[in-house]
Amino acid sequence: MTVTASRDATAPASSVRPHPRGRLDWRLRFAGLSLIWGFSFLLIKVGTDGYAPFQVTLGRLVFGTAVLAAAMAVKRERLPRGARTWGHLTVAAFLLNALPFSLFAYSELTIPSTLAGICNATSPLWGMALSMVALSEDRPTRVRVAGLGIGFLGVLTVLGAWQGFEGLDGTGTAMALLASLSYPIGWIYVRRTLAGAGESHLSLTGAQLLLATVQLAVVTPLFTSVPTTFSVVPLLAIVALGALGTGLAVLIQYGLVAEVGPTTAQMVTYFIPVIATAAGVALLGESLGWSTPVGAVIVLAGAALTQVRRGA
């Protein structure tokens, strides 16, 4: 899943206006975003069938950056200015793009795309746990703490803890969970450092993806060699992963946040593992035991409770 600095953005109620006539209804765009991000885990799996994980991630970032660059050109947006802003964006690019994208790609070498998609759903749980420590204004409630406990119980269910995690690749699963943890760390960092930036979200995220692309362009040659053959289907999967799952998805998300607010827009998180699981089982033939869907439901229930605000 593509997650950028805008994921933690907030839009005041006064800024949410009815969409212009002729614009696609927000519910259809919401469904489209859910499908795009849900299928991203399948595309990662297909991409790693022909290319090294770092190559998959680099390709994803290149095509995602190209889409945002085109959007910036159409809207005549400029890249942000200031060494301080670029320094913070470099850290954000690592935590929100380069690191989690790479970890998910490596994890899917040894775990099913369905499990990777469910691990991604733990991000709100990690975010809740971290915000209690890092954000003084985000005080926990009993409901949210209960949600945290329920969510991690769901994780143990998915992983089959009562069986001693039998048949589970520990390294791949740990990588997927670390990728999910990296997102809220990045959100908190962005919230603390770039919340008052004067540039637009499009400008900041375009720069962020550009920096993540540069980071992967430096790292990839150190750990991989140039492919001697170019597998067409995995290459097409990488193109779709970047152009749709990274570039277009960010643009759709911006529109949703502006139109219906961040709370509704972020509900897409709860549809991603469902779609990822269905895609992995139906199209990749991945096996599915009872504990996976049951655990996923528990994870999502806990994640939903962690988002309940005081007085809601």
PDB file of N, CA and C in Angstrom, residues 4-104:
ATOM      1  N   THR A   4       1.528   8.091   2.200  1.00  0.00           N
ATOM      2  CA  THR A   4       2.365   9.269   2.134  1.00  0.00           C
ATOM      3  C   THR A   4       2.068  10.188   3.295  1.00  0.00           C
ATOM      4  N   ALA A   5       2.749  11.307   3.291  1.00  0.00           N
ATOM      5  CA  ALA A   5       2.550  12.267   4.374  1.00  0.00           C
ATOM      6  C   ALA A   5       1.112  12.717   4.475  1.00  0.00           C
ATOM      7  N   SER A   6       0.398  12.668   3.366  1.00  0.00           N
ATOM      8  CA  SER A   6      -0.984  13.143   3.369  1.00  0.00           C
ATOM      9  C   SER A   6      -1.902  12.237   4.155  1.00  0.00           C
ATOM     10  N   ARG A   7      -1.448  11.027   4.446  1.00  0.00           N
ATOM     11  CA  ARG A   7      -2.308  10.079   5.154  1.00  0.00           C
ATOM     12  C   ARG A   7      -2.735  10.639   6.509  1.00  0.00           C
ATOM     13  N   ASP A   8      -1.877  11.457   7.105  1.00  0.00           N
ATOM     14  CA  ASP A   8      -2.180  12.003   8.417  1.00  0.00           C
ATOM     15  C   ASP A   8      -2.736  13.412   8.326  1.00  0.00           C
ATOM     16  N   ALA A   9      -3.041  13.856   7.098  1.00  0.00           N
ATOM     17  CA  ALA A   9      -3.545  15.213   6.921  1.00  0.00           C
ATOM     18  C   ALA A   9      -4.952  15.323   7.460  1.00  0.00           C
ATOM     19  N   THR A  10      -5.324  16.528   7.874  1.00  0.00           N
ATOM     20  CA  THR A  10      -6.688  16.768   8.328  1.00  0.00           C
ATOM     21  C   THR A  10      -7.270  17.912   7.535  1.00  0.00           C
ATOM     22  N   ALA A  11      -8.534  17.816   7.234  1.00  0.00           N
ATOM     23  CA  ALA A  11      -9.207  18.873   6.492  1.00  0.00           C
ATOM     24  C   ALA A  11     -10.345  19.407   7.329  1.00  0.00           C
ATOM     25  N   PRO A  12     -10.384  20.722   7.584  1.00  0.00           N
ATOM     26  CA  PRO A  12     -11.480  21.274   8.360  1.00  0.00           C
ATOM     27  C   PRO A  12     -12.804  21.073   7.658  1.00  0.00           C
ATOM     28  N   ALA A  13     -13.853  20.978   8.464  1.00  0.00           N
ATOM     29  CA  ALA A  13     -15.171  20.708   7.879  1.00  0.00           C
ATOM     30  C   ALA A  13     -15.548  21.733   6.839  1.00  0.00           C
ATOM     31  N   SER A  14     -15.117  22.965   7.025  1.00  0.00           N
ATOM     32  CA  SER A  14     -15.485  24.020   6.081  1.00  0.00           C
ATOM     33  C   SER A  14     -14.853  23.833   4.724  1.00  0.00           C
ATOM     34  N   SER A  15     -13.790  22.986   4.673  1.00  0.00           N
ATOM     35  CA  SER A  15     -13.108  22.809   3.390  1.00  0.00           C
ATOM     36  C   SER A  15     -13.699  21.673   2.569  1.00  0.00           C
ATOM     37  N   VAL A  16     -14.614  20.910   3.168  1.00  0.00           N
ATOM     38  CA  VAL A  16     -15.218  19.793   2.456  1.00  0.00           C
ATOM     39  C   VAL A  16     -16.440  20.292   1.706  1.00  0.00           C
ATOM     40  N   ARG A  17     -16.330  20.308   0.411  1.00  0.00           N
ATOM     41  CA  ARG A  17     -17.414  20.839  -0.428  1.00  0.00           C
ATOM     42  C   ARG A  17     -17.967  19.755  -1.325  1.00  0.00           C
ATOM     43  N   PRO A  18     -19.192  19.917  -1.803  1.00  0.00           N
ATOM     44  CA  PRO A  18     -19.737  18.959  -2.753  1.00  0.00           C
ATOM     45  C   PRO A  18     -18.852  18.909  -3.988  1.00  0.00           C
ATOM     46  N   HIS A  19     -18.674  17.692  -4.532  1.00  0.00           N
ATOM     47  CA  HIS A  19     -17.789  17.582  -5.684  1.00  0.00           C
ATOM     48  C   HIS A  19     -18.404  18.255  -6.899  1.00  0.00           C
ATOM     49  N   PRO A  20     -17.564  18.794  -7.776  1.00  0.00           N
ATOM     50  CA  PRO A  20     -18.076  19.467  -8.956  1.00  0.00           C
ATOM     51  C   PRO A  20     -18.885  18.525  -9.832  1.00  0.00           C
ATOM     52  N   ARG A  21     -19.835  19.108 -10.550  1.00  0.00           N
ATOM     53  CA  ARG A  21     -20.668  18.308 -11.442  1.00  0.00           C
ATOM     54  C   ARG A  21     -19.785  17.632 -12.487  1.00  0.00           C
ATOM     55  N   GLY A  22     -20.042  16.380 -12.732  1.00  0.00           N
ATOM     56  CA  GLY A  22     -19.271  15.631 -13.709  1.00  0.00           C
ATOM     57  C   GLY A  22     -18.115  14.862 -13.092  1.00  0.00           C
ATOM     58  N   ARG A  23     -17.767  15.189 -11.852  1.00  0.00           N
ATOM     59  CA  ARG A  23     -16.700  14.465 -11.189  1.00  0.00           C
ATOM     60  C   ARG A  23     -17.235  13.140 -10.668  1.00  0.00           C
ATOM     61  N   LEU A  24     -16.411  12.085 -10.730  1.00  0.00           N
ATOM     62  CA  LEU A  24     -16.827  10.763 -10.317  1.00  0.00           C
ATOM     63  C   LEU A  24     -17.215  10.770  -8.845  1.00  0.00           C
ATOM     64  N   ASP A  25     -18.348  10.144  -8.530  1.00  0.00           N
ATOM     65  CA  ASP A  25     -18.848  10.115  -7.159  1.00  0.00           C
ATOM     66  C   ASP A  25     -17.772   9.580  -6.223  1.00  0.00           C
ATOM     67  N   TRP A  26     -17.683  10.143  -5.012  1.00  0.00           N
ATOM     68  CA  TRP A  26     -16.606   9.771  -4.093  1.00  0.00           C
ATOM     69  C   TRP A  26     -16.682   8.313  -3.696  1.00  0.00           C
ATOM     70  N   ARG A  27     -17.878   7.722  -3.683  1.00  0.00           N
ATOM     71  CA  ARG A  27     -17.992   6.316  -3.299  1.00  0.00           C
ATOM     72  C   ARG A  27     -17.332   5.414  -4.334  1.00  0.00           C
ATOM     73  N   LEU A  28     -17.461   5.779  -5.586  1.00  0.00           N
ATOM     74  CA  LEU A  28     -16.796   5.006  -6.639  1.00  0.00           C
ATOM     75  C   LEU A  28     -15.284   5.163  -6.547  1.00  0.00           C
ATOM     76  N   ARG A  29     -14.835   6.371  -6.243  1.00  0.00           N
ATOM     77  CA  ARG A  29     -13.390   6.581  -6.086  1.00  0.00           C
ATOM     78  C   ARG A  29     -12.871   5.845  -4.847  1.00  0.00           C
ATOM     79  N   PHE A  30     -13.672   5.814  -3.786  1.00  0.00           N
ATOM     80  CA  PHE A  30     -13.313   5.069  -2.582  1.00  0.00           C
ATOM     81  C   PHE A  30     -13.158   3.578  -2.917  1.00  0.00           C
ATOM     82  N   ALA A  31     -14.126   3.046  -3.669  1.00  0.00           N
ATOM     83  CA  ALA A  31     -14.056   1.642  -4.069  1.00  0.00           C
ATOM     84  C   ALA A  31     -12.841   1.383  -4.952  1.00  0.00           C
ATOM     85  N   GLY A  32     -12.572   2.320  -5.862  1.00  0.00           N
ATOM     86  CA  GLY A  32     -11.406   2.179  -6.732  1.00  0.00           C
ATOM     87  C   GLY A  32     -10.105   2.171  -5.950  1.00  0.00           C
ATOM     88  N   LEU A  33     -10.008   3.055  -4.954  1.00  0.00           N
ATOM     89  CA  LEU A  33      -8.806   3.112  -4.126  1.00  0.00           C
ATOM     90  C   LEU A  33      -8.639   1.816  -3.324  1.00  0.00           C
ATOM     91  N   SER A  34      -9.736   1.294  -2.802  1.00  0.00           N
ATOM     92  CA  SER A  34      -9.677   0.032  -2.062  1.00  0.00           C
ATOM     93  C   SER A  34      -9.165  -1.094  -2.950  1.00  0.00           C
ATOM     94  N   LEU A  35      -9.675  -1.150  -4.180  1.00  0.00           N
ATOM     95  CA  LEU A  35      -9.240  -2.195  -5.118  1.00  0.00           C
ATOM     96  C   LEU A  35      -7.768  -2.036  -5.480  1.00  0.00           C
ATOM     97  N   ILE A  36      -7.360  -0.801  -5.760  1.00  0.00           N
ATOM     98  CA  ILE A  36      -5.972  -0.555  -6.155  1.00  0.00           C
ATOM     99  C   ILE A  36      -5.011  -0.982  -5.053  1.00  0.00           C
ATOM    100  N   TRP A  37      -5.268  -0.528  -3.835  1.00  0.00           N
ATOM    101  CA  TRP A  37      -4.362  -0.882  -2.738  1.00  0.00           C
ATOM    102  C   TRP A  37      -4.496  -2.344  -2.334  1.00  0.00           C
ATOM    103  N   GLY A  38      -5.704  -2.904  -2.451  1.00  0.00           N
ATOM    104  CA  GLY A  38      -5.876  -4.318  -2.132  1.00  0.00           C
ATOM    105  C   GLY A  38      -5.113  -5.216  -3.089  1.00  0.00           C
ATOM    106  N   PHE A  39      -5.098  -4.858  -4.372  1.00  0.00           N
ATOM    107  CA  PHE A  39      -4.400  -5.654  -5.384  1.00  0.00           C
ATOM    108  C   PHE A  39      -2.894  -5.399  -5.383  1.00  0.00           C
ATOM    109  N   SER A  40      -2.440  -4.380  -4.657  1.00  0.00           N
ATOM    110  CA  SER A  40      -1.008  -4.062  -4.643  1.00  0.00           C
ATOM    111  C   SER A  40      -0.180  -5.237  -4.137  1.00  0.00           C
ATOM    112  N   PHE A  41      -0.723  -5.991  -3.174  1.00  0.00           N
ATOM    113  CA  PHE A  41       0.041  -7.103  -2.616  1.00  0.00           C
ATOM    114  C   PHE A  41       0.174  -8.244  -3.620  1.00  0.00           C
ATOM    115  N   LEU A  42      -0.858  -8.449  -4.428  1.00  0.00           N
ATOM    116  CA  LEU A  42      -0.762  -9.423  -5.515  1.00  0.00           C
ATOM    117  C   LEU A  42       0.279  -8.960  -6.532  1.00  0.00           C
ATOM    118  N   LEU A  43       0.275  -7.676  -6.877  1.00  0.00           N
ATOM    119  CA  LEU A  43       1.230  -7.156  -7.854  1.00  0.00           C
ATOM    120  C   LEU A  43       2.670  -7.272  -7.349  1.00  0.00           C
ATOM    121  N   ILE A  44       2.871  -7.063  -6.049  1.00  0.00           N
ATOM    122  CA  ILE A  44       4.213  -7.241  -5.482  1.00  0.00           C
ATOM    123  C   ILE A  44       4.663  -8.687  -5.659  1.00  0.00           C
ATOM    124  N   LYS A  45       3.767  -9.611  -5.344  1.00  0.00           N
ATOM    125  CA  LYS A  45       4.097 -11.038  -5.460  1.00  0.00           C
ATOM    126  C   LYS A  45       4.457 -11.396  -6.903  1.00  0.00           C
ATOM    127  N   VAL A  46       3.674 -10.924  -7.853  1.00  0.00           N
ATOM    128  CA  VAL A  46       3.945 -11.201  -9.264  1.00  0.00           C
ATOM    129  C   VAL A  46       5.263 -10.543  -9.693  1.00  0.00           C
ATOM    130  N   GLY A  47       5.497  -9.324  -9.233  1.00  0.00           N
ATOM    131  CA  GLY A  47       6.727  -8.626  -9.590  1.00  0.00           C
ATOM    132  C   GLY A  47       7.967  -9.342  -9.108  1.00  0.00           C
ATOM    133  N   THR A  48       7.907  -9.896  -7.885  1.00  0.00           N
ATOM    134  CA  THR A  48       9.072 -10.593  -7.345  1.00  0.00           C
ATOM    135  C   THR A  48       9.297 -11.956  -7.984  1.00  0.00           C
ATOM    136  N   ASP A  49       8.354 -12.414  -8.809  1.00  0.00           N
ATOM    137  CA  ASP A  49       8.563 -13.651  -9.558  1.00  0.00           C
ATOM    138  C   ASP A  49       9.621 -13.468 -10.653  1.00  0.00           C
ATOM    139  N   GLY A  50       9.820 -12.217 -11.087  1.00  0.00           N
ATOM    140  CA  GLY A  50      10.781 -11.980 -12.173  1.00  0.00           C
ATOM    141  C   GLY A  50      11.917 -11.051 -11.812  1.00  0.00           C
ATOM    142  N   TYR A  51      11.786 -10.330 -10.701  1.00  0.00           N
ATOM    143  CA  TYR A  51      12.792  -9.325 -10.360  1.00  0.00           C
ATOM    144  C   TYR A  51      13.067  -9.344  -8.863  1.00  0.00           C
ATOM    145  N   ALA A  52      14.257  -8.854  -8.499  1.00  0.00           N
ATOM    146  CA  ALA A  52      14.644  -8.786  -7.095  1.00  0.00           C
ATOM    147  C   ALA A  52      13.770  -7.778  -6.364  1.00  0.00           C
ATOM    148  N   PRO A  53      13.554  -7.976  -5.068  1.00  0.00           N
ATOM    149  CA  PRO A  53      12.685  -7.064  -4.315  1.00  0.00           C
ATOM    150  C   PRO A  53      13.078  -5.590  -4.434  1.00  0.00           C
ATOM    151  N   PHE A  54      14.357  -5.268  -4.365  1.00  0.00           N
ATOM    152  CA  PHE A  54      14.772  -3.874  -4.500  1.00  0.00           C
ATOM    153  C   PHE A  54      14.438  -3.340  -5.893  1.00  0.00           C
ATOM    154  N   GLN A  55      14.524  -4.194  -6.901  1.00  0.00           N
ATOM    155  CA  GLN A  55      14.180  -3.771  -8.264  1.00  0.00           C
ATOM    156  C   GLN A  55      12.683  -3.516  -8.381  1.00  0.00           C
ATOM    157  N   VAL A  56      11.888  -4.352  -7.735  1.00  0.00           N
ATOM    158  CA  VAL A  56      10.434  -4.137  -7.724  1.00  0.00           C
ATOM    159  C   VAL A  56      10.117  -2.790  -7.077  1.00  0.00           C
ATOM    160  N   THR A  57      10.758  -2.526  -5.931  1.00  0.00           N
ATOM    161  CA  THR A  57      10.502  -1.278  -5.216  1.00  0.00           C
ATOM    162  C   THR A  57      10.974  -0.071  -6.016  1.00  0.00           C
ATOM    163  N   LEU A  58      12.154  -0.166  -6.623  1.00  0.00           N
ATOM    164  CA  LEU A  58      12.659   0.946  -7.428  1.00  0.00           C
ATOM    165  C   LEU A  58      11.725   1.232  -8.598  1.00  0.00           C
ATOM    166  N   GLY A  59      11.284   0.178  -9.293  1.00  0.00           N
ATOM    167  CA  GLY A  59      10.351   0.378 -10.400  1.00  0.00           C
ATOM    168  C   GLY A  59       9.051   0.988  -9.945  1.00  0.00           C
ATOM    169  N   ARG A  60       8.560   0.520  -8.801  1.00  0.00           N
ATOM    170  CA  ARG A  60       7.323   1.066  -8.233  1.00  0.00           C
ATOM    171  C   ARG A  60       7.460   2.562  -7.984  1.00  0.00           C
ATOM    172  N   LEU A  61       8.573   2.966  -7.413  1.00  0.00           N
ATOM    173  CA  LEU A  61       8.774   4.378  -7.093  1.00  0.00           C
ATOM    174  C   LEU A  61       8.985   5.220  -8.347  1.00  0.00           C
ATOM    175  N   VAL A  62       9.677   4.682  -9.325  1.00  0.00           N
ATOM    176  CA  VAL A  62       9.904   5.423 -10.576  1.00  0.00           C
ATOM    177  C   VAL A  62       8.580   5.746 -11.252  1.00  0.00           C
ATOM    178  N   PHE A  63       7.730   4.739 -11.402  1.00  0.00           N
ATOM    179  CA  PHE A  63       6.454   4.966 -12.090  1.00  0.00           C
ATOM    180  C   PHE A  63       5.486   5.775 -11.230  1.00  0.00           C
ATOM    181  N   GLY A  64       5.534   5.604  -9.921  1.00  0.00           N
ATOM    182  CA  GLY A  64       4.697   6.421  -9.051  1.00  0.00           C
ATOM    183  C   GLY A  64       5.103   7.880  -9.081  1.00  0.00           C
ATOM    184  N   THR A  65       6.403   8.122  -9.070  1.00  0.00           N
ATOM    185  CA  THR A  65       6.907   9.496  -9.138  1.00  0.00           C
ATOM    186  C   THR A  65       6.538  10.138 -10.471  1.00  0.00           C
ATOM    187  N   ALA A  66       6.590   9.356 -11.544  1.00  0.00           N
ATOM    188  CA  ALA A  66       6.244   9.885 -12.869  1.00  0.00           C
ATOM    189  C   ALA A  66       4.798  10.372 -12.910  1.00  0.00           C
ATOM    190  N   VAL A  67       3.893   9.618 -12.273  1.00  0.00           N
ATOM    191  CA  VAL A  67       2.482  10.024 -12.246  1.00  0.00           C
ATOM    192  C   VAL A  67       2.321  11.330 -11.478  1.00  0.00           C
ATOM    193  N   LEU A  68       2.970  11.448 -10.322  1.00  0.00           N
ATOM    194  CA  LEU A  68       2.855  12.677  -9.537  1.00  0.00           C
ATOM    195  C   LEU A  68       3.532  13.845 -10.240  1.00  0.00           C
ATOM    196  N   ALA A  69       4.630  13.582 -10.944  1.00  0.00           N
ATOM    197  CA  ALA A  69       5.292  14.646 -11.696  1.00  0.00           C
ATOM    198  C   ALA A  69       4.367  15.181 -12.792  1.00  0.00           C
ATOM    199  N   ALA A  70       3.643  14.269 -13.441  1.00  0.00           N
ATOM    200  CA  ALA A  70       2.691  14.690 -14.471  1.00  0.00           C
ATOM    201  C   ALA A  70       1.570  15.512 -13.857  1.00  0.00           C
ATOM    202  N   ALA A  71       1.067  15.081 -12.699  1.00  0.00           N
ATOM    203  CA  ALA A  71      -0.004  15.828 -12.012  1.00  0.00           C
ATOM    204  C   ALA A  71       0.487  17.205 -11.593  1.00  0.00           C
ATOM    205  N   MET A  72       1.720  17.295 -11.117  1.00  0.00           N
ATOM    206  CA  MET A  72       2.278  18.584 -10.726  1.00  0.00           C
ATOM    207  C   MET A  72       2.435  19.508 -11.933  1.00  0.00           C
ATOM    208  N   ALA A  73       2.816  18.933 -13.065  1.00  0.00           N
ATOM    209  CA  ALA A  73       2.976  19.732 -14.279  1.00  0.00           C
ATOM    210  C   ALA A  73       1.633  20.284 -14.744  1.00  0.00           C
ATOM    211  N   VAL A  74       0.596  19.440 -14.685  1.00  0.00           N
ATOM    212  CA  VAL A  74      -0.740  19.877 -15.106  1.00  0.00           C
ATOM    213  C   VAL A  74      -1.244  21.003 -14.204  1.00  0.00           C
ATOM    214  N   LYS A  75      -0.998  20.869 -12.892  1.00  0.00           N
ATOM    215  CA  LYS A  75      -1.470  21.871 -11.931  1.00  0.00           C
ATOM    216  C   LYS A  75      -0.457  22.993 -11.701  1.00  0.00           C
ATOM    217  N   ARG A  76       0.667  22.915 -12.421  1.00  0.00           N
ATOM    218  CA  ARG A  76       1.722  23.931 -12.321  1.00  0.00           C
ATOM    219  C   ARG A  76       2.223  24.085 -10.882  1.00  0.00           C
ATOM    220  N   GLU A  77       2.389  22.960 -10.240  1.00  0.00           N
ATOM    221  CA  GLU A  77       2.940  22.930  -8.884  1.00  0.00           C
ATOM    222  C   GLU A  77       4.464  22.850  -8.964  1.00  0.00           C
ATOM    223  N   ARG A  78       5.122  23.484  -8.020  1.00  0.00           N
ATOM    224  CA  ARG A  78       6.571  23.422  -7.943  1.00  0.00           C
ATOM    225  C   ARG A  78       7.003  22.563  -6.766  1.00  0.00           C
ATOM    226  N   LEU A  79       8.225  22.045  -6.860  1.00  0.00           N
ATOM    227  CA  LEU A  79       8.780  21.312  -5.738  1.00  0.00           C
ATOM    228  C   LEU A  79       9.011  22.266  -4.572  1.00  0.00           C
ATOM    229  N   PRO A  80       8.929  21.761  -3.347  1.00  0.00           N
ATOM    230  CA  PRO A  80       9.122  22.639  -2.188  1.00  0.00           C
ATOM    231  C   PRO A  80      10.539  23.204  -2.136  1.00  0.00           C
ATOM    232  N   ARG A  81      10.674  24.293  -1.397  1.00  0.00           N
ATOM    233  CA  ARG A  81      11.975  24.934  -1.242  1.00  0.00           C
ATOM    234  C   ARG A  81      12.409  24.873   0.210  1.00  0.00           C
ATOM    235  N   GLY A  82      13.696  25.040   0.419  1.00  0.00           N
ATOM    236  CA  GLY A  82      14.220  25.078   1.781  1.00  0.00           C
ATOM    237  C   GLY A  82      14.917  23.792   2.164  1.00  0.00           C
ATOM    238  N   ALA A  83      16.151  23.906   2.653  1.00  0.00           N
ATOM    239  CA  ALA A  83      16.936  22.736   3.041  1.00  0.00           C
ATOM    240  C   ALA A  83      16.269  21.971   4.182  1.00  0.00           C
ATOM    241  N   ARG A  84      15.652  22.703   5.118  1.00  0.00           N
ATOM    242  CA  ARG A  84      15.001  22.051   6.243  1.00  0.00           C
ATOM    243  C   ARG A  84      13.858  21.156   5.769  1.00  0.00           C
ATOM    244  N   THR A  85      13.026  21.671   4.878  1.00  0.00           N
ATOM    245  CA  THR A  85      11.905  20.879   4.353  1.00  0.00           C
ATOM    246  C   THR A  85      12.408  19.643   3.630  1.00  0.00           C
ATOM    247  N   TRP A  86      13.439  19.801   2.812  1.00  0.00           N
ATOM    248  CA  TRP A  86      13.975  18.659   2.068  1.00  0.00           C
ATOM    249  C   TRP A  86      14.617  17.642   3.005  1.00  0.00           C
ATOM    250  N   GLY A  87      15.218  18.122   4.087  1.00  0.00           N
ATOM    251  CA  GLY A  87      15.786  17.195   5.059  1.00  0.00           C
ATOM    252  C   GLY A  87      14.719  16.345   5.719  1.00  0.00           C
ATOM    253  N   HIS A  88      13.629  16.981   6.141  1.00  0.00           N
ATOM    254  CA  HIS A  88      12.524  16.223   6.753  1.00  0.00           C
ATOM    255  C   HIS A  88      11.875  15.287   5.737  1.00  0.00           C
ATOM    256  N   LEU A  89      11.754  15.734   4.503  1.00  0.00           N
ATOM    257  CA  LEU A  89      11.162  14.883   3.468  1.00  0.00           C
ATOM    258  C   LEU A  89      12.043  13.665   3.172  1.00  0.00           C
ATOM    259  N   THR A  90      13.340  13.809   3.313  1.00  0.00           N
ATOM    260  CA  THR A  90      14.240  12.673   3.107  1.00  0.00           C
ATOM    261  C   THR A  90      13.960  11.580   4.129  1.00  0.00           C
ATOM    262  N   VAL A  91      13.766  11.981   5.391  1.00  0.00           N
ATOM    263  CA  VAL A  91      13.428  11.008   6.431  1.00  0.00           C
ATOM    264  C   VAL A  91      12.050  10.409   6.162  1.00  0.00           C
ATOM    265  N   ALA A  92      11.078  11.257   5.802  1.00  0.00           N
ATOM    266  CA  ALA A  92       9.727  10.771   5.506  1.00  0.00           C
ATOM    267  C   ALA A  92       9.734   9.794   4.336  1.00  0.00           C
ATOM    268  N   ALA A  93      10.539  10.088   3.322  1.00  0.00           N
ATOM    269  CA  ALA A  93      10.623   9.203   2.152  1.00  0.00           C
ATOM    270  C   ALA A  93      11.125   7.819   2.538  1.00  0.00           C
ATOM    271  N   PHE A  94      12.065   7.789   3.467  1.00  0.00           N
ATOM    272  CA  PHE A  94      12.605   6.507   3.919  1.00  0.00           C
ATOM    273  C   PHE A  94      11.567   5.733   4.729  1.00  0.00           C
ATOM    274  N   LEU A  95      10.929   6.415   5.677  1.00  0.00           N
ATOM    275  CA  LEU A  95      10.006   5.732   6.597  1.00  0.00           C
ATOM    276  C   LEU A  95       8.673   5.366   5.954  1.00  0.00           C
ATOM    277  N   LEU A  96       8.206   6.194   5.019  1.00  0.00           N
ATOM    278  CA  LEU A  96       6.874   5.990   4.444  1.00  0.00           C
ATOM    279  C   LEU A  96       6.887   5.318   3.075  1.00  0.00           C
ATOM    280  N   ASN A  97       8.048   5.270   2.443  1.00  0.00           N
ATOM    281  CA  ASN A  97       8.094   4.698   1.097  1.00  0.00           C
ATOM    282  C   ASN A  97       9.219   3.679   0.920  1.00  0.00           C
ATOM    283  N   ALA A  98      10.454   4.136   0.967  1.00  0.00           N
ATOM    284  CA  ALA A  98      11.580   3.261   0.647  1.00  0.00           C
ATOM    285  C   ALA A  98      11.641   2.029   1.552  1.00  0.00           C
ATOM    286  N   LEU A  99      11.540   2.232   2.867  1.00  0.00           N
ATOM    287  CA  LEU A  99      11.656   1.110   3.807  1.00  0.00           C
ATOM    288  C   LEU A  99      10.462   0.165   3.747  1.00  0.00           C
ATOM    289  N   PRO A 100       9.220   0.648   3.937  1.00  0.00           N
ATOM    290  CA  PRO A 100       8.108  -0.312   3.941  1.00  0.00           C
ATOM    291  C   PRO A 100       7.889  -0.987   2.594  1.00  0.00           C
ATOM    292  N   PHE A 101       8.059  -0.255   1.487  1.00  0.00           N
ATOM    293  CA  PHE A 101       7.889  -0.873   0.175  1.00  0.00           C
ATOM    294  C   PHE A 101       8.894  -2.012  -0.009  1.00  0.00           C
ATOM    295  N   SER A 102      10.144  -1.777   0.410  1.00  0.00           N
ATOM    296  CA  SER A 102      11.182  -2.802   0.266  1.00  0.00           C
ATOM    297  C   SER A 102      10.904  -3.994   1.172  1.00  0.00           C
ATOM    298  N   LEU A 103      10.488  -3.716   2.414  1.00  0.00           N
ATOM    299  CA  LEU A 103      10.207  -4.807   3.351  1.00  0.00           C
ATOM    300  C   LEU A 103       9.052  -5.681   2.862  1.00  0.00           C
ATOM    301  N   PHE A 104       7.999  -5.065   2.338  1.00  0.00           N
ATOM    302  CA  PHE A 104       6.891  -5.866   1.812  1.00  0.00           C
ATOM    303  C   PHE A 104       7.346  -6.712   0.621  1.00  0.00           C
TER     304      PHE A 104
END
